[in-house]
Amino acid sequence: MAPIPAPPAPDSPDSTALRLRAPANRVSRRAIRYWATRAAAGWLVPVGSQVLSIAISQAALGPRLIAVIATAVLAGAHCTVMPQWRYRVHRWETTPTAVYTQSGWFDQERRIAPISRIQTVDSERGPFEQVFGLANVTVTTASAAGPLTVKGLDRDVAAALVDDLTRVTEADRSDAT
Amino acid sequence: MTVGAGSAVVVATEGWRRLDRRMLAMHPVQEVIRFAPALIGLLIGGSGSGDGPLWSLIGVAVVVGLGLLRYATTTFRITPDQVQVRKGLLRRRVLAVPMDRIRTVDVTANPLHRALGLARVEVGTGRTDRKKQHALLLDSLSAPTAESLRDELLHRRGRAARPAVDDVAGSATEIVRLDARWVRYGPFTLSGIVTIGVVVALLSNAANEAKVSLSRLGGLHSARTQLAGIPAWAAALEILAMAAVLTAVASTIAYLLAFWNFQLIRRSEGTLHISRGLLTTRSTTIEERRLHGVELSEPLLLRAVGGARCIAITTGLRVGRGAERGGSILLPPAPRRDAVAVGARVLGDEHALTAAVVHHGPRATRRRYTRALGVTGVAVIIVVILVAAGVLPLWSVIAAAVTVPLAGALAADRAHSLGHAVVDRCLVARRGSLVRRRSMIRANGVIGWNLHRSFFQRRAGLLTLTATTAAGRQAYAVQDTCEDVALRIADDLTPLLITPFLAIGS
């Protein structure tokens, strides 16, 4: 084990405090456009229905115009900020002993699971992801609370990751519970 | 096929066994009882109007028929390395569970089962129990068969690997049995609310089928007239008092029904054996190798009177809602020190249950207050706006204002509960107010770590460390601690796992 420095005095910003670094690998850059597209598709319904109501109905235009503009601004902000932010956060790394992922954007989560406890390794591609040449990889353990998912990987990278993890976990066929 | 004398188990070819024949006698009775409200309604109300009663009867007939089919289609056998169950008529399904996946065996017998000498056997495996249709369930076997099946599944296997244990019965040590004085904790469990709900639903269902209006029944009617005659606040008090008394009585009855004859035994084969129940008896056998920890759970009311219960954190038993009353209970509501003692004996470590927890500091405390008061504050503002707009009456402001000190008290208690410790290779995590839980999970039960940081947690420099496990609730959180503390916990419990990911030179 690497030497772990002694705990710092409580509540004092100390340089010996342990910190976790981010995982080494970023996901594919194409994931940014994929996330933006998916978010835009999600906003189509609220924005579209408001535009439709303005086009059809004759009643007072003012409040509804404000509402649709507000929605559009919100949608625009979401579609530009979220994908960039998410790309900065989403990272992954595997070592011979562990898998380490970081995901989220507004709320963020890091997950670490030992290779010896991996039960399944799956790769999955949705229709949108197909278009962008992306894939997800999900690693499950015996805990229902602990699947590690890497989203927005390049298809080839994902395939290599699955191969790699499958090979390593096959060597260790213990019960993992 | 032959029927053994005294035993009603039919031995089919290749070792396939059937359910007990007596289930054929029991099943229709059971279904008729389940549909009793509808049937009573049918008898009282007559069959003159409407198709409802008719459909009830058809429903009963269909369910009874399906039950009889189940006898004909369900067979099971135990091979040296698997237990296999074949069931289904149109869709034949074979469930095969490797012996080394079996974590728990649950033997239940309701009064009907017991009258006929039957029992229902449910086998818990780590993974398959999350979906109902994959449950390994045998309803019903004769009681002796169920017992011997449990021994076959949990106690005899691995005999070859452990030749030291070759006596058939093994030895058993009693850890705890119910003390009749503990029934005084019954009223504080609130389990009676469920019972009252069920009874009210049954009654109103029966009354509905019988076309009797509840409001016209004698007792209820006079109660209503009486309540209408007194001021509103007095009526409210009276209703509250009535509800409290009813709940207390029903909760005590529920306690007696569920936990009478409660006994926890440790068997030398490496299993814990829990048996309990007044009318419906239930006995659960847990493989100790799969027990990853224990939990002390203290609902607010129970905590106020110094009570607690102890729950096993193990794979193979359903968790979540009802776990407290389910198979994983190690001690029903009892004095706190007894719950601690039982937890310590099961875990084999007293220190983990009694060690003081490390509190999470002022930032975590502040977060409890901002969250509790933030929500109620917004609610109060909305109410004030609605009152100003004339939508709500004036007194609703007072009602909303009362929730603020309550939220403050809740936040204070939650902040006080929050804490963690690492004791003897065991993670201790404590949190909660309405139900305070102190979970103790052994290091070897911890699979991995999730470190969650919400936007606001990042601003406060906090994170929630969650230990993932295959047992119990699957995830046990150390809420709102700082990164350094969280990483030291993780490093203590799973050495080397996080080391490669630590920032160098920090």
XYZ file of C-alpha atoms in Angstrom:
683
model
C 0.000 0.000 0.000
C 1.219 3.464 -0.747
C 1.915 5.426 2.404
C -1.158 7.312 3.536
C -0.326 10.594 5.241
C -1.577 11.114 8.766
C -4.971 12.808 9.088
C -4.792 16.596 9.221
C -6.107 18.592 12.149
C -9.899 18.852 11.834
C -11.260 21.781 9.853
C -7.902 23.179 8.810
C -7.122 23.309 5.101
C -4.085 21.092 5.039
C -1.889 19.982 2.183
C -1.797 16.400 3.526
C -5.553 15.939 3.062
C -6.357 13.033 0.753
C -7.880 13.938 -2.568
C -9.156 11.787 -5.386
C -7.916 12.743 -8.824
C -10.232 12.546 -11.820
C -10.138 9.362 -13.938
C -7.573 9.473 -16.737
C -9.672 9.127 -19.908
C -12.218 11.464 -21.403
C -15.139 10.177 -23.452
C -15.451 10.875 -27.178
C -15.743 14.540 -28.268
C -18.675 13.506 -30.438
C -20.585 12.921 -27.192
C -20.965 16.729 -26.895
C -22.982 16.913 -30.081
C -24.860 13.766 -29.141
C -25.888 15.190 -25.750
C -26.849 18.506 -27.367
C -28.970 16.733 -29.982
C -30.692 14.591 -27.390
C -31.411 17.599 -25.176
C -32.739 19.574 -28.162
C -35.008 16.671 -29.065
C -36.336 16.703 -25.518
C -37.088 20.454 -25.703
C -38.957 20.113 -29.020
C -42.179 19.111 -27.283
C -42.571 22.053 -24.836
C -41.293 24.669 -27.299
C -43.242 23.200 -30.231
C -46.521 22.981 -28.334
C -46.200 26.623 -27.202
C -45.459 27.825 -30.733
C -48.434 25.803 -31.961
C -50.742 27.353 -29.370
C -49.645 30.855 -30.434
C -50.220 30.005 -34.069
C -53.689 28.538 -33.511
C -55.286 30.599 -30.725
C -56.376 34.209 -31.084
C -56.347 35.066 -27.344
C -53.945 37.567 -25.725
C -50.497 37.060 -27.242
C -48.284 38.841 -24.661
C -47.949 36.353 -21.785
C -47.643 33.382 -24.122
C -44.967 35.105 -26.179
C -42.980 35.756 -23.001
C -43.449 32.115 -21.946
C -42.251 30.722 -25.269
C -39.242 33.054 -25.335
C -38.351 32.076 -21.760
C -38.648 28.391 -22.635
C -36.529 28.863 -25.758
C -33.811 30.697 -23.804
C -33.812 27.968 -21.164
C -33.646 25.291 -23.867
C -30.806 27.102 -25.626
C -28.825 27.425 -22.399
C -29.400 23.781 -21.541
C -28.368 22.585 -24.996
C -25.145 24.629 -25.033
C -23.994 24.524 -21.396
C -24.980 21.001 -20.343
C -23.067 19.058 -23.070
C -19.823 21.022 -22.514
C -20.110 20.711 -18.747
C -20.914 17.019 -19.009
C -17.977 16.407 -21.348
C -15.672 17.996 -18.818
C -17.019 15.760 -16.041
C -17.448 12.402 -17.803
C -14.257 10.396 -17.420
C -13.229 6.805 -16.910
C -10.229 4.676 -16.116
C -9.415 1.024 -15.591
C -6.425 -0.429 -13.807
C -5.566 -4.120 -13.382
C -7.423 -3.997 -10.045
C -10.230 -1.469 -10.353
C -12.669 0.439 -12.552
C -13.131 4.143 -11.832
C -15.753 6.386 -13.424
C -16.910 9.952 -13.030
C -20.239 11.144 -14.392
C -22.928 13.775 -14.062
C -22.761 17.547 -14.511
C -24.873 19.535 -12.035
C -24.693 16.641 -9.588
C -21.566 14.551 -9.975
C -20.696 11.046 -8.953
C -17.493 9.046 -8.830
C -17.692 5.274 -8.605
C -14.949 2.796 -7.864
C -15.368 -0.977 -8.089
C -12.723 -3.671 -7.809
C -12.256 -5.863 -10.895
C -12.615 -8.933 -8.656
C -16.238 -7.996 -7.847
C -17.403 -7.396 -11.450
C -20.288 -9.598 -12.479
C -21.240 -8.431 -15.967
C -19.870 -6.095 -18.613
C -22.358 -4.830 -21.217
C -22.153 -2.481 -24.124
C -25.227 -0.731 -25.445
C -26.049 1.662 -28.266
C -29.270 3.634 -28.592
C -30.525 4.892 -31.973
C -29.118 8.415 -31.424
C -25.810 6.997 -30.257
C -25.638 4.828 -33.407
C -25.795 7.980 -35.527
C -22.892 9.553 -33.646
C -20.867 6.338 -33.535
C -21.041 6.171 -29.762
C -21.683 3.418 -27.205
C -22.268 2.991 -23.464
C -20.452 0.483 -21.319
C -22.060 -0.722 -18.089
C -20.194 -2.709 -15.472
C -22.341 -4.354 -12.809
C -21.394 -5.815 -9.460
C -23.446 -7.939 -7.074
C -24.834 -4.755 -5.566
C -27.944 -3.301 -7.177
C -26.646 0.137 -6.164
C -23.304 -0.061 -7.858
C -23.394 -0.287 -11.661
C -20.667 1.825 -13.277
C -21.703 3.305 -16.600
C -19.485 5.117 -19.062
C -21.610 7.045 -21.542
C -20.580 8.561 -24.832
C -17.590 6.339 -25.601
C -16.285 5.985 -29.114
C -17.651 2.695 -30.488
C -14.199 1.144 -30.954
C -13.019 2.288 -27.542
C -16.158 0.793 -25.983
C -15.607 -2.529 -27.752
C -11.992 -2.628 -26.614
C -13.000 -1.771 -23.043
C -15.612 -4.548 -22.978
C -13.106 -7.058 -24.359
C -10.519 -5.984 -21.869
C -12.815 -6.156 -18.833
C -14.376 -9.434 -19.926
C -10.948 -10.996 -20.266
C -9.798 -9.801 -16.849
C -12.996 -10.812 -15.051
C -13.115 -14.223 -16.707
C -9.818 -15.041 -15.046
C -11.519 -14.421 -11.713
C -14.719 -16.458 -11.582
C -15.393 -16.269 -7.877
C -18.903 -15.646 -6.635
C -18.403 -11.877 -6.230
C -21.140 -11.451 -3.651
C -45.885 -42.947 -8.132
C -46.047 -44.089 -4.552
C -47.327 -42.446 -1.438
C -45.161 -43.016 1.585
C -46.986 -44.046 4.747
C -47.337 -41.102 7.077
C -45.751 -38.758 4.604
C -47.838 -37.325 1.822
C -44.909 -36.494 -0.417
C -45.282 -38.218 -3.735
C -41.992 -39.374 -5.131
C -41.994 -39.140 -8.894
C -39.427 -40.556 -11.262
C -35.836 -39.298 -11.256
C -36.253 -37.826 -7.812
C -38.848 -35.223 -8.825
C -41.079 -34.528 -5.847
C -44.525 -32.995 -5.650
C -46.130 -30.559 -3.259
C -48.100 -32.050 -0.393
C -51.544 -33.342 -1.361
C -53.135 -31.657 1.585
C -52.658 -28.334 -0.176
C -55.577 -29.389 -2.374
C -57.796 -29.272 0.702
C -56.274 -26.060 1.987
C -56.074 -23.962 -1.104
C -59.829 -23.509 -1.810
C -60.443 -22.604 1.844
C -57.642 -20.057 1.734
C -59.008 -18.397 -1.387
C -62.562 -18.353 -0.017
C -61.250 -16.607 3.108
C -59.389 -14.094 1.012
C -62.579 -13.285 -0.866
C -64.634 -13.435 2.327
C -65.663 -9.753 2.335
C -67.075 -10.100 -1.145
C -68.801 -13.378 -0.323
C -70.271 -12.103 2.958
C -71.518 -9.094 1.079
C -73.054 -11.455 -1.435
C -74.863 -13.408 1.284
C -76.168 -10.346 3.120
C -76.976 -8.218 0.135
C -78.499 -11.022 -1.918
C -77.846 -11.574 -5.591
C -80.667 -9.400 -6.853
C -78.921 -6.438 -8.403
C -75.687 -5.971 -10.270
C -73.060 -8.347 -11.593
C -70.416 -7.556 -8.942
C -71.181 -10.504 -6.639
C -71.394 -12.858 -9.599
C -67.977 -11.791 -10.813
C -66.631 -12.286 -7.287
C -67.877 -15.888 -7.343
C -66.409 -16.538 -10.785
C -63.139 -15.011 -9.616
C -63.011 -17.339 -6.620
C -63.744 -20.351 -8.816
C -60.988 -19.423 -11.279
C -58.427 -18.829 -8.523
C -59.291 -22.136 -6.852
C -58.996 -23.905 -10.182
C -55.595 -22.370 -10.844
C -54.440 -23.429 -7.390
C -55.442 -27.018 -8.080
C -53.564 -26.887 -11.357
C -50.519 -25.678 -9.490
C -50.451 -28.905 -7.534
C -50.505 -30.914 -10.727
C -47.847 -28.858 -12.482
C -45.313 -28.089 -9.739
C -42.517 -30.532 -9.065
C -39.093 -30.061 -7.554
C -35.932 -31.997 -6.922
C -32.588 -31.579 -5.282
C -29.526 -32.749 -7.130
C -26.074 -32.706 -5.541
C -25.403 -29.232 -6.883
C -28.759 -27.703 -7.771
C -32.293 -27.300 -6.566
C -34.722 -27.388 -9.484
C -38.381 -26.429 -9.604
C -40.640 -27.117 -12.577
C -43.890 -25.179 -12.715
C -46.476 -23.657 -14.991
C -49.055 -25.228 -17.263
C -48.996 -23.311 -20.525
C -45.587 -21.845 -19.981
C -43.449 -24.558 -18.449
C -40.695 -23.020 -16.464
C -37.733 -24.725 -14.876
C -36.020 -22.774 -12.138
C -32.603 -24.118 -11.329
C -30.560 -22.593 -8.545
C -27.039 -23.760 -7.793
C -26.728 -24.917 -4.197
C -23.966 -22.441 -3.467
C -26.282 -19.567 -4.429
C -28.754 -20.356 -1.670
C -28.541 -17.730 1.036
C -31.674 -18.134 3.095
C -34.575 -20.516 3.537
C -37.869 -19.202 4.840
C -40.507 -21.612 6.211
C -43.900 -19.977 6.829
C -47.122 -21.543 8.092
C -50.365 -19.627 8.504
C -53.123 -21.014 10.764
C -54.593 -23.060 7.887
C -51.204 -24.521 7.052
C -50.718 -25.378 10.709
C -54.134 -27.008 11.076
C -53.234 -29.345 8.223
C -49.595 -29.770 9.226
C -48.266 -27.930 6.194
C -45.694 -25.208 5.557
C -44.617 -22.943 2.743
C -40.966 -22.869 1.776
C -39.261 -19.938 0.096
C -35.641 -20.099 -0.953
C -33.719 -16.840 -1.121
C -30.811 -16.492 -3.513
C -28.623 -13.469 -3.945
C -29.929 -12.386 -7.295
C -33.095 -14.141 -8.335
C -35.308 -12.805 -5.567
C -35.575 -9.352 -7.066
C -38.189 -10.538 -9.516
C -41.255 -12.225 -8.172
C -41.641 -14.820 -10.904
C -38.150 -16.079 -10.261
C -38.815 -16.688 -6.578
C -38.233 -20.244 -5.506
C -41.492 -20.867 -3.687
C -43.026 -24.196 -2.658
C -46.549 -23.851 -1.269
C -47.181 -26.217 0.456
C -45.126 -29.085 1.817
C -45.777 -31.092 4.957
C -44.144 -29.441 7.951
C -41.570 -32.230 8.512
C -40.695 -32.211 4.803
C -40.199 -28.458 4.916
C -37.871 -28.826 7.885
C -35.833 -31.548 6.274
C -35.753 -29.627 2.992
C -34.280 -26.658 4.805
C -31.649 -28.898 6.351
C -30.878 -30.400 2.969
C -30.519 -26.974 1.394
C -28.487 -25.198 4.019
C -27.093 -27.575 6.582
C -25.986 -30.722 4.822
C -24.299 -29.366 1.789
C -20.587 -28.960 1.887
C -20.481 -31.865 4.341
C -17.734 -33.447 2.333
C -15.746 -30.240 2.447
C -16.303 -29.922 6.182
C -15.984 -33.463 7.495
C -15.652 -32.192 11.059
C -19.389 -31.526 11.140
C -20.915 -34.933 10.634
C -23.627 -35.138 13.264
C -27.021 -34.730 11.648
C -28.495 -32.142 13.994
C -25.420 -30.127 14.836
C -25.501 -28.065 17.972
C -27.525 -24.948 18.553
C -26.945 -21.983 20.830
C -29.786 -19.681 21.711
C -28.826 -16.041 21.266
C -32.086 -14.480 22.377
C -35.761 -15.244 22.876
C -38.733 -12.918 23.310
C -39.172 -11.451 26.753
C -42.902 -10.972 27.384
C -42.168 -7.564 28.919
C -41.047 -6.278 25.520
C -44.667 -6.192 24.421
C -44.786 -2.768 26.081
C -42.890 -1.490 23.031
C -45.709 -2.697 20.796
C -47.760 0.527 20.925
C -44.735 2.526 19.799
C -44.158 0.612 16.585
C -47.131 2.105 14.692
C -47.419 -1.213 12.856
C -51.081 -1.114 13.878
C -51.793 1.632 11.353
C -51.420 -0.935 8.597
C -53.683 -3.363 10.445
C -56.337 -0.692 10.959
C -56.118 0.217 7.296
C -56.608 -3.406 6.265
C -59.550 -3.887 8.650
C -61.236 -0.664 7.496
C -60.724 -1.665 3.861
C -62.169 -5.144 4.498
C -65.180 -3.731 6.354
C -65.962 -1.084 3.782
C -65.514 -3.629 1.020
C -67.957 -6.016 2.725
C -70.387 -3.189 3.405
C -70.091 -2.086 -0.199
C -70.864 -5.558 -1.523
C -73.787 -5.821 0.898
C -75.072 -2.402 -0.157
C -75.002 -1.206 3.461
C -74.102 2.426 3.982
C -71.441 2.712 6.691
C -72.742 6.050 7.866
C -76.056 4.440 8.758
C -74.505 1.766 10.998
C -75.543 2.331 14.626
C -72.195 3.031 16.312
C -70.774 5.254 13.603
C -74.001 7.162 13.299
C -74.220 8.039 17.002
C -70.530 8.983 17.020
C -71.150 11.382 14.174
C -74.104 13.005 15.909
C -72.032 13.402 19.076
C -69.106 14.970 17.209
C -71.399 17.361 15.381
C -72.651 18.643 18.749
C -69.284 19.818 20.152
C -66.808 22.551 19.029
C -64.495 21.761 16.130
C -61.302 21.715 18.228
C -62.856 19.342 20.766
C -64.043 17.086 17.963
C -60.561 17.094 16.436
C -59.001 16.219 19.801
C -61.516 13.450 20.334
C -60.826 11.944 16.912
C -57.064 12.185 17.499
C -57.353 10.501 20.896
C -59.513 7.761 19.421
C -57.010 7.209 16.603
C -54.099 7.093 19.066
C -55.817 4.517 21.293
C -56.884 2.395 18.312
C -53.379 2.512 16.831
C -51.767 1.587 20.147
C -54.082 -1.389 20.642
C -53.745 -2.566 17.049
C -49.955 -2.143 17.160
C -49.725 -4.215 20.314
C -51.824 -6.944 18.742
C -49.673 -6.796 15.611
C -46.540 -7.093 17.766
C -47.923 -10.163 19.506
C -49.024 -11.773 16.241
C -45.705 -11.203 14.519
C -43.196 -11.796 17.294
C -44.726 -14.215 19.790
C -42.281 -17.065 20.504
C -39.502 -15.112 18.835
C -36.247 -16.987 19.103
C -32.848 -16.473 17.505
C -30.558 -19.476 17.424
C -27.057 -19.912 16.098
C -26.408 -23.367 14.686
C -23.011 -24.914 14.486
C -23.422 -25.507 10.738
C -22.929 -21.779 10.268
C -26.508 -20.577 10.131
C -28.728 -18.257 12.111
C -32.198 -19.553 12.736
C -35.049 -17.132 13.510
C -38.500 -18.417 14.440
C -41.509 -16.382 15.486
C -45.235 -15.847 15.148
C -48.400 -16.480 17.125
C -50.880 -17.584 14.473
C -48.750 -17.546 11.341
C -45.403 -19.024 12.257
C -42.343 -18.117 10.325
C -38.856 -19.480 10.574
C -35.996 -18.036 8.587
C -32.569 -19.549 8.243
C -29.739 -17.248 7.221
C -26.337 -18.466 6.163
C -23.874 -16.591 8.368
C -21.258 -16.549 5.656
C -23.625 -14.250 3.744
C -24.382 -11.999 6.661
C -22.423 -8.839 6.005
C -23.593 -6.728 8.894
C -26.355 -5.680 11.241
C -28.450 -2.567 11.601
C -29.914 -0.934 14.687
C -33.088 0.810 13.692
C -34.805 3.304 15.980
C -38.029 4.882 14.742
C -38.645 8.185 16.531
C -41.428 6.930 18.827
C -39.521 3.803 19.752
C -36.372 5.827 20.368
C -38.324 8.143 22.672
C -39.113 5.206 24.963
C -35.621 3.722 24.766
C -36.400 0.943 22.322
C -34.682 -0.291 19.197
C -34.768 -3.229 16.841
C -31.985 -5.150 15.202
C -31.977 -6.173 11.537
C -29.626 -8.441 9.607
C -27.804 -7.038 6.592
C -27.618 -10.124 4.454
C -27.996 -11.224 0.867
C -30.999 -13.246 -0.174
C -33.695 -11.566 1.892
C -36.007 -8.955 0.500
C -35.319 -5.519 1.853
C -36.871 -2.112 1.718
C -40.415 -1.597 2.856
C -41.442 -4.158 5.450
C -37.923 -5.422 6.067
C -38.420 -4.628 9.728
C -41.237 -7.125 9.880
C -39.779 -9.409 7.256
C -37.318 -12.242 7.444
C -34.243 -10.209 8.221
C -35.346 -9.114 11.694
C -32.890 -10.226 14.370
C -34.707 -8.660 17.293
C -38.210 -7.153 17.409
C -38.642 -3.803 19.161
C -36.989 -4.277 22.555
C -34.916 -2.282 25.010
C -32.018 -0.662 23.219
C -29.346 -2.470 25.232
C -30.855 -5.839 24.248
C -30.790 -4.841 20.579
C -27.163 -3.821 20.966
C -26.325 -7.088 22.701
C -27.982 -9.184 19.990
C -26.258 -7.190 17.250
C -22.933 -7.660 18.988
C -23.384 -11.424 19.303
C -24.472 -11.827 15.703
C -21.651 -9.662 14.407
C -19.188 -11.131 16.891
C -17.998 -7.642 17.759
C -19.431 -5.513 20.515
C -17.228 -2.518 19.854
C -18.790 -1.823 16.452
C -22.203 -1.422 18.078
C -21.177 0.709 21.006
C -18.335 2.860 19.627
C -19.066 6.575 19.494
C -19.510 7.928 15.980
C -17.489 10.781 14.520
C -19.779 13.707 13.790
C -19.563 15.441 10.436
C -18.950 18.965 11.612
C -20.598 22.375 11.227
C -20.899 22.297 7.432
C -22.911 19.068 7.511
C -25.056 20.504 10.330
C -25.695 23.686 8.351
C -26.792 21.571 5.396
C -29.401 19.772 7.556
C -30.857 23.173 8.526
C -30.792 24.721 5.055
C -32.491 21.666 3.601
C -35.203 21.328 6.261
C -35.878 25.059 6.656
C -35.489 25.782 2.952
C -38.341 23.463 2.015
C -40.668 24.664 4.776
C -39.692 28.301 4.119
C -40.736 28.031 0.480
C -43.977 26.317 1.559
C -44.737 29.142 4.037
C -44.084 31.811 1.380
C -46.411 30.054 -1.062
C -49.121 29.813 1.621
C -48.721 33.511 2.500
C -49.062 34.481 -1.167
C -52.153 32.300 -1.537
C -53.706 33.800 1.617
C -52.968 37.317 0.354
C -54.657 36.367 -2.905
C -57.662 35.169 -0.920
C -57.378 31.554 -2.040
C -56.666 30.110 1.423
C -58.201 31.091 4.783
C -56.124 33.050 7.300
C -55.544 30.175 9.749
C -53.544 28.257 7.117
C -50.703 30.769 7.706
C -50.592 29.679 11.353
C -50.652 26.012 10.313
C -47.777 26.655 7.888
C -45.813 28.637 10.481
C -46.048 25.743 12.956
C -44.140 23.512 10.525
C -41.073 25.810 10.731
C -40.039 24.972 14.331
C -40.898 21.324 13.629
C -38.548 21.375 10.632
C -35.906 23.042 12.800
C -36.234 20.313 15.421
C -36.011 17.650 12.721
C -32.861 19.270 11.310
C -31.280 19.448 14.772
C -32.002 15.788 15.400
C -30.789 14.768 11.956
C -27.564 16.692 12.466
C -27.113 15.042 15.839
C -27.699 11.547 14.386
C -25.298 11.979 11.496
C -21.996 10.236 12.047
C -19.678 7.422 11.109
C -16.857 5.294 12.455
C -14.555 2.552 11.249
C -14.280 -0.039 14.003
C -12.533 -3.407 13.721
C -12.781 -3.595 9.895
C -16.413 -2.608 10.072
C -18.093 0.498 8.621
C -20.462 2.183 11.057
C -22.803 4.722 9.466
C -25.526 6.473 11.395
C -28.169 8.843 10.056
C -31.838 9.775 10.162
C -34.314 11.164 12.594
C -37.805 9.798 11.981
C -36.062 6.443 11.658
C -32.534 6.587 12.956
C -30.411 3.772 11.579
C -26.982 2.737 12.692
C -25.665 0.319 10.055
C -22.602 -1.803 10.655
C -21.159 -3.448 7.553
C -18.130 -5.696 7.547
C -15.331 -4.661 5.223
C -15.505 -7.888 3.217
C -19.163 -7.150 2.433
C -18.272 -3.840 0.805
C -18.056 -4.184 -2.973
C -17.269 -0.678 -4.129
C -17.662 3.017 -3.431
C -19.831 5.789 -4.852
C -18.849 9.349 -4.060
C -21.745 11.659 -4.780
C -21.348 15.420 -4.872
C -24.360 17.511 -5.672
C -23.887 21.108 -6.823
C -24.579 22.403 -3.328
C -22.394 19.761 -1.683
C -19.489 20.849 -3.905
C -20.000 24.445 -2.784
C -19.995 23.315 0.849
C -16.944 21.114 0.275
C -18.842 17.949 1.215
C -19.663 14.638 -0.403
C -21.717 11.566 0.360
C -19.745 8.343 0.454
C -21.810 5.258 -0.306
C -20.567 1.740 0.290
C -22.196 -0.620 -2.187
C -22.885 -4.168 -1.077
C -24.851 -7.190 -2.209
C -26.611 -7.342 1.134
C -29.562 -5.576 2.690
C -30.334 -2.186 1.179
C -27.416 -2.596 -1.285
C -26.053 0.854 -0.474
C -25.071 2.364 2.863
C -24.246 6.049 2.901
C -21.963 8.188 5.016
C -23.735 11.455 4.332
C -22.119 14.878 3.989
C -18.546 14.269 4.999
C -15.456 15.914 3.589
C -13.365 14.238 0.899
C -10.377 13.520 3.129
C -12.494 11.712 5.738
C -14.398 9.782 3.078
C -11.206 8.617 1.383
C -9.694 7.504 4.696
C -12.820 5.437 5.399
C -12.616 3.833 1.957
C -8.911 3.216 2.327
C -9.346 1.645 5.778
C -12.015 -0.777 4.604
C -10.775 -1.662 1.133
C -6.987 -1.237 1.256
C -5.303 -0.617 -2.111
C -8.579 -0.153 -3.986
C -8.510 3.645 -4.109
C -4.747 4.087 -3.812
C -4.084 4.331 -7.587
C -6.642 7.131 -7.889
C -5.356 9.416 -5.151
C -3.980 12.749 -6.282
C -0.201 12.655 -6.120
C 1.614 15.324 -4.129
C -1.578 16.728 -2.694
